[in-house]
Amino acid sequence: MTKPRADRVVLHNISWEQFENMLLDLGDHRSARLAYDYGTIEIMTPLPEHEYYKEVIGDLVKDLADELDLDYESLGSTTWRRESSLAGLEADNCFYIQNEAAIRGRLDLDINQDPPQISL
């Protein structure tokens, strides 16, 4: 029996502009996750078990922050990209903890100025 896994496609020799266009074409409301690194893009569709563990770990981070009386901001599966590094990824979940006060209430985040402290 074949063990289930997330479906993945890896493409090589993809320019930064092509990566940006893929993100625009696919839109914000999709199940696929993209990661880009120096011309290589991976497109993955997570399976239910992946989503289960994502939720368990996210809940753990939130519970620990609450127990330690730490303010946090959860931004979910935000797409983070930095053209200068030719890298982009979509974390399953990301949290601002150490710098939470600096981004509180903001929706115009820029990873060059506002990097998250924990990415899962």
PDB file of C-alpha atoms in Angstrom:
ATOM      1  CA  MET A   1       0.000   0.000   0.000  1.00  0.00           C
ATOM      2  CA  THR A   2       1.291   3.468  -0.890  1.00  0.00           C
ATOM      3  CA  LYS A   3       1.479   5.859   2.038  1.00  0.00           C
ATOM      4  CA  PRO A   4      -0.559   9.045   1.364  1.00  0.00           C
ATOM      5  CA  ARG A   5       1.412  12.246   0.939  1.00  0.00           C
ATOM      6  CA  ALA A   6       0.838  15.784  -0.195  1.00  0.00           C
ATOM      7  CA  ASP A   7       0.797  16.232  -3.935  1.00  0.00           C
ATOM      8  CA  ARG A   8       3.790  18.228  -5.113  1.00  0.00           C
ATOM      9  CA  VAL A   9       5.030  19.724  -8.345  1.00  0.00           C
ATOM     10  CA  VAL A  10       8.538  21.163  -8.628  1.00  0.00           C
ATOM     11  CA  LEU A  11       9.413  23.499 -11.500  1.00  0.00           C
ATOM     12  CA  HIS A  12      12.896  24.795 -12.305  1.00  0.00           C
ATOM     13  CA  ASN A  13      14.181  27.886 -14.126  1.00  0.00           C
ATOM     14  CA  ILE A  14      11.239  30.052 -13.028  1.00  0.00           C
ATOM     15  CA  SER A  15      11.947  33.783 -12.896  1.00  0.00           C
ATOM     16  CA  TRP A  16      10.918  35.991  -9.972  1.00  0.00           C
ATOM     17  CA  GLU A  17       8.412  37.693 -12.282  1.00  0.00           C
ATOM     18  CA  GLN A  18       6.879  34.320 -13.214  1.00  0.00           C
ATOM     19  CA  PHE A  19       6.593  33.438  -9.503  1.00  0.00           C
ATOM     20  CA  GLU A  20       4.862  36.765  -8.771  1.00  0.00           C
ATOM     21  CA  ASN A  21       2.490  36.198 -11.721  1.00  0.00           C
ATOM     22  CA  MET A  22       1.652  32.683 -10.472  1.00  0.00           C
ATOM     23  CA  LEU A  23       0.692  34.129  -7.097  1.00  0.00           C
ATOM     24  CA  LEU A  24      -1.521  36.723  -8.780  1.00  0.00           C
ATOM     25  CA  ASP A  25      -3.117  34.189 -11.126  1.00  0.00           C
ATOM     26  CA  LEU A  26      -3.828  31.686  -8.343  1.00  0.00           C
ATOM     27  CA  GLY A  27      -5.243  34.343  -6.011  1.00  0.00           C
ATOM     28  CA  ASP A  28      -5.498  34.369  -2.231  1.00  0.00           C
ATOM     29  CA  HIS A  29      -8.234  31.764  -1.785  1.00  0.00           C
ATOM     30  CA  ARG A  30      -6.649  28.454  -2.740  1.00  0.00           C
ATOM     31  CA  SER A  31      -5.509  25.270  -1.077  1.00  0.00           C
ATOM     32  CA  ALA A  32      -2.125  25.026  -2.842  1.00  0.00           C
ATOM     33  CA  ARG A  33       0.987  26.377  -1.117  1.00  0.00           C
ATOM     34  CA  LEU A  34       3.937  27.780  -3.050  1.00  0.00           C
ATOM     35  CA  ALA A  35       7.599  28.072  -2.161  1.00  0.00           C
ATOM     36  CA  TYR A  36      10.200  29.759  -4.356  1.00  0.00           C
ATOM     37  CA  ASP A  37      13.977  29.599  -4.021  1.00  0.00           C
ATOM     38  CA  TYR A  38      16.400  30.933  -6.631  1.00  0.00           C
ATOM     39  CA  GLY A  39      14.441  29.823  -9.685  1.00  0.00           C
ATOM     40  CA  THR A  40      12.870  26.666  -8.274  1.00  0.00           C
ATOM     41  CA  ILE A  41       9.217  26.666  -7.308  1.00  0.00           C
ATOM     42  CA  GLU A  42       7.391  23.962  -5.396  1.00  0.00           C
ATOM     43  CA  ILE A  43       3.605  23.807  -5.499  1.00  0.00           C
ATOM     44  CA  MET A  44       2.058  21.601  -2.808  1.00  0.00           C
ATOM     45  CA  THR A  45      -1.503  20.679  -1.941  1.00  0.00           C
ATOM     46  CA  PRO A  46      -1.607  19.647   1.751  1.00  0.00           C
ATOM     47  CA  LEU A  47      -3.474  16.515   2.814  1.00  0.00           C
ATOM     48  CA  PRO A  48      -5.845  16.444   5.828  1.00  0.00           C
ATOM     49  CA  GLU A  49      -3.134  15.027   8.118  1.00  0.00           C
ATOM     50  CA  HIS A  50      -0.912  18.008   7.290  1.00  0.00           C
ATOM     51  CA  GLU A  51      -3.709  20.410   8.187  1.00  0.00           C
ATOM     52  CA  TYR A  52      -4.415  18.494  11.413  1.00  0.00           C
ATOM     53  CA  TYR A  53      -0.838  18.869  12.660  1.00  0.00           C
ATOM     54  CA  LYS A  54      -0.742  22.510  11.530  1.00  0.00           C
ATOM     55  CA  GLU A  55      -3.750  23.204  13.744  1.00  0.00           C
ATOM     56  CA  VAL A  56      -2.340  21.247  16.706  1.00  0.00           C
ATOM     57  CA  ILE A  57       0.991  23.104  16.553  1.00  0.00           C
ATOM     58  CA  GLY A  58      -0.744  26.478  16.049  1.00  0.00           C
ATOM     59  CA  ASP A  59      -2.974  25.832  19.069  1.00  0.00           C
ATOM     60  CA  LEU A  60       0.105  24.860  21.096  1.00  0.00           C
ATOM     61  CA  VAL A  61       1.857  28.144  20.224  1.00  0.00           C
ATOM     62  CA  LYS A  62      -1.256  30.128  21.188  1.00  0.00           C
ATOM     63  CA  ASP A  63      -1.745  28.196  24.437  1.00  0.00           C
ATOM     64  CA  LEU A  64       1.924  28.649  25.415  1.00  0.00           C
ATOM     65  CA  ALA A  65       1.777  32.367  24.643  1.00  0.00           C
ATOM     66  CA  ASP A  66      -1.384  32.703  26.729  1.00  0.00           C
ATOM     67  CA  GLU A  67       0.147  30.712  29.607  1.00  0.00           C
ATOM     68  CA  LEU A  68       3.306  32.844  29.503  1.00  0.00           C
ATOM     69  CA  ASP A  69       1.179  36.006  29.237  1.00  0.00           C
ATOM     70  CA  LEU A  70       2.732  36.968  25.889  1.00  0.00           C
ATOM     71  CA  ASP A  71       0.854  39.047  23.341  1.00  0.00           C
ATOM     72  CA  TYR A  72       0.881  37.557  19.853  1.00  0.00           C
ATOM     73  CA  GLU A  73      -0.610  38.078  16.435  1.00  0.00           C
ATOM     74  CA  SER A  74      -1.344  35.089  14.219  1.00  0.00           C
ATOM     75  CA  LEU A  75      -1.253  35.770  10.481  1.00  0.00           C
ATOM     76  CA  GLY A  76      -2.030  32.251   9.244  1.00  0.00           C
ATOM     77  CA  SER A  77      -0.644  31.140   5.911  1.00  0.00           C
ATOM     78  CA  THR A  78       0.547  34.537   4.764  1.00  0.00           C
ATOM     79  CA  THR A  79       2.737  34.617   1.643  1.00  0.00           C
ATOM     80  CA  TRP A  80       6.140  36.023   2.573  1.00  0.00           C
ATOM     81  CA  ARG A  81       8.499  36.990  -0.220  1.00  0.00           C
ATOM     82  CA  ARG A  82      11.741  38.883  -0.577  1.00  0.00           C
ATOM     83  CA  GLU A  83      12.898  39.615  -4.109  1.00  0.00           C
ATOM     84  CA  SER A  84      16.400  40.598  -2.946  1.00  0.00           C
ATOM     85  CA  SER A  85      16.845  37.020  -1.676  1.00  0.00           C
ATOM     86  CA  LEU A  86      14.934  35.491  -4.591  1.00  0.00           C
ATOM     87  CA  ALA A  87      12.882  33.594  -2.038  1.00  0.00           C
ATOM     88  CA  GLY A  88       9.240  33.319  -1.124  1.00  0.00           C
ATOM     89  CA  LEU A  89       7.180  30.933   0.938  1.00  0.00           C
ATOM     90  CA  GLU A  90       3.793  30.404   2.430  1.00  0.00           C
ATOM     91  CA  ALA A  91       4.085  29.308   6.015  1.00  0.00           C
ATOM     92  CA  ASP A  92       1.328  27.039   7.301  1.00  0.00           C
ATOM     93  CA  ASN A  93       0.972  29.482  10.169  1.00  0.00           C
ATOM     94  CA  CYS A  94       3.072  32.387  11.368  1.00  0.00           C
ATOM     95  CA  PHE A  95       3.077  34.387  14.564  1.00  0.00           C
ATOM     96  CA  TYR A  96       4.395  37.726  15.706  1.00  0.00           C
ATOM     97  CA  ILE A  97       5.388  37.468  19.365  1.00  0.00           C
ATOM     98  CA  GLN A  98       8.532  39.453  20.152  1.00  0.00           C
ATOM     99  CA  ASN A  99       7.543  42.342  17.843  1.00  0.00           C
ATOM    100  CA  GLU A 100       3.775  41.955  18.145  1.00  0.00           C
ATOM    101  CA  ALA A 101       3.295  45.522  19.423  1.00  0.00           C
ATOM    102  CA  ALA A 102       5.039  46.918  16.327  1.00  0.00           C
ATOM    103  CA  ILE A 103       2.523  45.328  13.953  1.00  0.00           C
ATOM    104  CA  ARG A 104      -0.637  45.361  16.099  1.00  0.00           C
ATOM    105  CA  GLY A 105      -3.605  46.381  13.966  1.00  0.00           C
ATOM    106  CA  ARG A 106      -1.562  46.691  10.767  1.00  0.00           C
ATOM    107  CA  LEU A 107      -2.371  44.864   7.557  1.00  0.00           C
ATOM    108  CA  ASP A 108       0.353  46.442   5.384  1.00  0.00           C
ATOM    109  CA  LEU A 109       3.238  44.252   6.560  1.00  0.00           C
ATOM    110  CA  ASP A 110       6.534  44.061   4.672  1.00  0.00           C
ATOM    111  CA  ILE A 111       8.886  41.188   5.532  1.00  0.00           C
ATOM    112  CA  ASN A 112      11.873  43.483   4.929  1.00  0.00           C
ATOM    113  CA  GLN A 113      10.741  45.641   7.861  1.00  0.00           C
ATOM    114  CA  ASP A 114       8.394  43.353   9.788  1.00  0.00           C
ATOM    115  CA  PRO A 115       9.801  39.789   9.855  1.00  0.00           C
ATOM    116  CA  PRO A 116       7.750  37.275  11.874  1.00  0.00           C
ATOM    117  CA  GLN A 117       9.450  35.747  14.869  1.00  0.00           C
ATOM    118  CA  ILE A 118       8.076  32.205  14.505  1.00  0.00           C
ATOM    119  CA  SER A 119       7.061  30.435  11.296  1.00  0.00           C
ATOM    120  CA  LEU A 120       5.577  26.946  11.213  1.00  0.00           C
TER     121      LEU A 120
END
